[in-house]
Amino acid sequence: MQLYYHPLSGHAHRARLFLSLLGLEHELVLVDLAEKKHKEEQFLKLNPFGQVPVLDDDGTVICDSNAILVYLAKKMGRTDWLPEDPQGAAVVQRWLSVAAGQIAHGPAQARLINVFKAPYRPEEVIPRSHSILTLIEAALEGRRWIAADRPTIADVALYSYVARAPEGDVDLQRYSNIRAWLERLEALPGFVDFQKTPVGLAA
């Protein structure tokens, strides 16, 4: 397997993290976002959307980080990470949607301002970040994992941008459940860290 990625992309990190948690051998292929390599013709043949990550599994090409999580769990028959029962699968999907929606438009965008000088407005994205973090904090009350009694791909999908929220000036101090959950994820066998950037509250 080859994973086309960039070390500062939280979307790429969640795919890399899950590959490692599953213990799957893979090659990391760096896509230089600063040099716009993700917009060049060769890369666009892999992913017409021009985004990382992309997984190439011996010719089977999967784009989109959450789709990669689903693909790997299904391919490996890991129903512990992606439940087969309707309710369990639906709960996981709900949080995958949160990762693609409120997390992408909250903590991820807030971080992009400081890491990549993205033209988002802090006064908009930081409050949005706290809105979704407040909901996640409440969802974790009395439980160890977000979607089941064990870690699932929902936890993997949420982890990267929540963990690096302080890089976007989003303070996690008030969220004790989230901070404990992050520590549990980081203690899992096979965990790989998301590269830190000393900006924002993480400076």
Short mmCIF file of C-alpha atoms in Angstrom, two decimals, residues 26-200:
data_model
loop_
_atom_site.label_atom_id
_atom_site.label_comp_id
_atom_site.label_asym_id
_atom_site.label_seq_id
_atom_site.Cartn_x
_atom_site.Cartn_y
_atom_site.Cartn_z
CA HIS A 26 2.69 0.86 3.78
CA GLU A 27 4.89 3.33 1.96
CA LEU A 28 4.49 7.04 2.62
CA VAL A 29 4.64 9.17 -0.52
CA LEU A 30 5.14 12.86 0.28
CA VAL A 31 3.01 15.29 -1.73
CA ASP A 32 4.52 18.78 -1.47
CA LEU A 33 1.50 21.01 -0.94
CA ALA A 34 3.61 24.18 -0.86
CA GLU A 35 4.84 23.38 -4.37
CA LYS A 36 1.24 22.63 -5.47
CA LYS A 37 2.15 19.04 -6.36
CA HIS A 38 -1.42 18.04 -5.46
CA LYS A 39 -2.69 20.15 -8.36
CA GLU A 40 -0.36 18.69 -10.99
CA GLU A 41 -1.65 16.42 -13.71
CA GLN A 42 0.08 13.30 -12.40
CA PHE A 43 -1.55 13.61 -8.98
CA LEU A 44 -4.92 14.63 -10.40
CA LYS A 45 -5.01 11.32 -12.22
CA LEU A 46 -5.09 9.69 -8.78
CA ASN A 47 -7.49 12.18 -7.22
CA PRO A 48 -9.28 14.66 -9.49
CA PHE A 49 -10.19 16.67 -6.38
CA GLY A 50 -6.50 17.47 -5.88
CA GLN A 51 -6.43 16.58 -2.19
CA VAL A 52 -4.42 14.38 0.14
CA PRO A 53 -4.57 11.70 1.34
CA VAL A 54 -4.85 9.09 -1.37
CA LEU A 55 -4.41 5.37 -0.74
CA ASP A 56 -3.13 3.16 -3.56
CA ASP A 57 -3.69 -0.46 -2.59
CA ASP A 58 -2.03 -2.36 -5.42
CA GLY A 59 -3.97 -0.42 -8.02
CA THR A 60 -7.15 0.13 -6.03
CA VAL A 61 -7.15 3.87 -5.43
CA ILE A 62 -9.16 5.32 -2.54
CA CYS A 63 -9.49 9.07 -2.08
CA ASP A 64 -10.81 10.96 0.95
CA SER A 65 -9.54 10.26 4.46
CA ASN A 66 -12.81 8.92 5.88
CA ALA A 67 -13.32 6.70 2.84
CA ILE A 68 -9.83 5.30 3.44
CA LEU A 69 -10.76 4.47 7.04
CA VAL A 70 -13.88 2.63 5.89
CA TYR A 71 -12.00 0.83 3.12
CA LEU A 72 -9.25 -0.41 5.43
CA ALA A 73 -11.67 -1.56 8.13
CA LYS A 74 -13.78 -3.43 5.56
CA LYS A 75 -10.81 -4.89 3.70
CA MET A 76 -9.29 -6.25 6.89
CA GLY A 77 -12.62 -7.44 8.30
CA ARG A 78 -12.13 -5.30 11.39
CA THR A 79 -15.65 -5.08 12.74
CA ASP A 80 -14.14 -3.94 16.04
CA TRP A 81 -13.19 -0.68 14.30
CA LEU A 82 -16.30 -0.45 12.09
CA PRO A 83 -19.38 -2.24 13.47
CA GLU A 84 -21.57 -4.26 11.12
CA ASP A 85 -24.82 -3.90 13.07
CA PRO A 86 -27.07 -1.10 11.77
CA GLN A 87 -27.08 1.00 14.94
CA GLY A 88 -23.36 0.67 15.55
CA ALA A 89 -22.53 1.53 11.95
CA ALA A 90 -24.88 4.52 12.05
CA VAL A 91 -23.29 5.94 15.21
CA VAL A 92 -19.83 5.70 13.64
CA GLN A 93 -21.10 7.34 10.44
CA ARG A 94 -22.56 10.20 12.44
CA TRP A 95 -19.13 11.04 13.82
CA LEU A 96 -17.45 10.61 10.43
CA SER A 97 -19.88 13.27 9.23
CA VAL A 98 -18.89 15.50 12.14
CA ALA A 99 -15.22 15.05 11.21
CA ALA A 100 -15.99 16.05 7.61
CA GLY A 101 -18.28 18.89 8.66
CA GLN A 102 -18.01 20.71 11.98
CA ILE A 103 -14.42 19.63 12.68
CA ALA A 104 -13.24 20.57 9.17
CA HIS A 105 -14.97 23.97 9.41
CA GLY A 106 -13.99 24.59 13.03
CA PRO A 107 -10.68 23.39 14.53
CA ALA A 108 -9.19 22.46 11.15
CA GLN A 109 -9.82 25.89 9.63
CA ALA A 110 -8.68 27.68 12.78
CA ARG A 111 -5.40 25.77 12.60
CA LEU A 112 -5.00 26.50 8.88
CA ILE A 113 -4.94 30.23 9.65
CA ASN A 114 -1.77 29.88 11.70
CA VAL A 115 -0.07 26.95 9.96
CA PHE A 116 -0.75 27.81 6.30
CA LYS A 117 -1.90 31.48 6.52
CA ALA A 118 -5.31 30.44 5.18
CA PRO A 119 -7.78 33.34 4.70
CA TYR A 120 -10.33 32.28 7.30
CA ARG A 121 -11.69 34.60 9.99
CA PRO A 122 -10.65 33.68 13.57
CA GLU A 123 -13.72 35.40 14.98
CA GLU A 124 -15.85 32.92 13.05
CA VAL A 125 -13.92 29.66 13.14
CA ILE A 126 -12.82 29.74 16.80
CA PRO A 127 -16.39 30.02 18.16
CA ARG A 128 -17.43 27.29 15.70
CA SER A 129 -14.63 25.15 17.10
CA HIS A 130 -15.82 25.56 20.66
CA SER A 131 -19.40 24.75 19.64
CA ILE A 132 -18.47 21.32 18.31
CA LEU A 133 -15.91 20.65 21.04
CA THR A 134 -18.62 21.32 23.63
CA LEU A 135 -20.81 18.69 21.96
CA ILE A 136 -17.95 16.17 21.84
CA GLU A 137 -17.13 16.87 25.48
CA ALA A 138 -20.75 16.10 26.43
CA ALA A 139 -20.80 12.96 24.26
CA LEU A 140 -17.72 11.65 26.08
CA GLU A 141 -19.25 12.12 29.52
CA GLY A 142 -19.11 8.77 31.32
CA ARG A 143 -17.57 6.93 28.38
CA ARG A 144 -14.09 6.17 27.09
CA TRP A 145 -14.72 6.28 23.34
CA ILE A 146 -16.96 8.37 21.12
CA ALA A 147 -19.07 5.75 19.32
CA ALA A 148 -18.75 2.40 21.13
CA ASP A 149 -17.25 0.69 24.18
CA ARG A 150 -13.98 0.41 22.24
CA PRO A 151 -12.10 2.64 19.79
CA THR A 152 -13.56 2.85 16.30
CA ILE A 153 -12.72 4.72 13.13
CA ALA A 154 -14.91 7.52 14.52
CA ASP A 155 -12.25 8.20 17.16
CA VAL A 156 -9.52 8.08 14.51
CA ALA A 157 -11.41 10.51 12.28
CA LEU A 158 -11.85 13.06 15.06
CA TYR A 159 -8.43 12.81 16.66
CA SER A 160 -5.97 14.78 14.53
CA TYR A 161 -7.60 18.20 14.33
CA VAL A 162 -8.95 18.04 17.88
CA ALA A 163 -5.49 17.19 19.20
CA ARG A 164 -3.92 20.13 17.33
CA ALA A 165 -6.74 22.59 18.00
CA PRO A 166 -4.44 24.77 20.17
CA GLU A 167 -2.35 25.47 17.06
CA GLY A 168 -5.42 27.37 15.86
CA ASP A 169 -5.80 29.28 19.15
CA VAL A 170 -8.54 26.91 20.31
CA ASP A 171 -7.92 26.18 23.99
CA LEU A 172 -8.67 22.63 25.18
CA GLN A 173 -8.20 23.29 28.89
CA ARG A 174 -11.92 23.43 29.65
CA TYR A 175 -12.55 20.04 28.01
CA SER A 176 -11.40 17.45 30.53
CA ASN A 177 -13.24 14.56 28.85
CA ILE A 178 -11.67 15.37 25.49
CA ARG A 179 -8.18 15.65 26.96
CA ALA A 180 -8.54 12.26 28.68
CA TRP A 181 -9.86 10.76 25.43
CA LEU A 182 -6.88 12.12 23.50
CA GLU A 183 -4.56 10.48 26.01
CA ARG A 184 -6.34 7.14 25.60
CA LEU A 185 -5.94 7.32 21.83
CA GLU A 186 -2.27 8.21 22.16
CA ALA A 187 -1.75 5.15 24.36
CA LEU A 188 -3.08 2.70 21.76
CA PRO A 189 -0.53 0.23 20.33
CA GLY A 190 0.61 1.47 16.95
CA PHE A 191 -0.24 5.12 17.59
CA VAL A 192 1.73 7.59 15.47
CA ASP A 193 1.82 11.25 16.40
CA PHE A 194 0.58 14.11 14.25
CA GLN A 195 3.44 16.50 13.56
CA LYS A 196 3.29 19.51 15.85
CA THR A 197 3.63 23.11 14.69
CA PRO A 198 4.66 25.74 17.30
CA VAL A 199 1.97 28.30 16.48
CA GLY A 200 -1.07 29.72 18.21
#
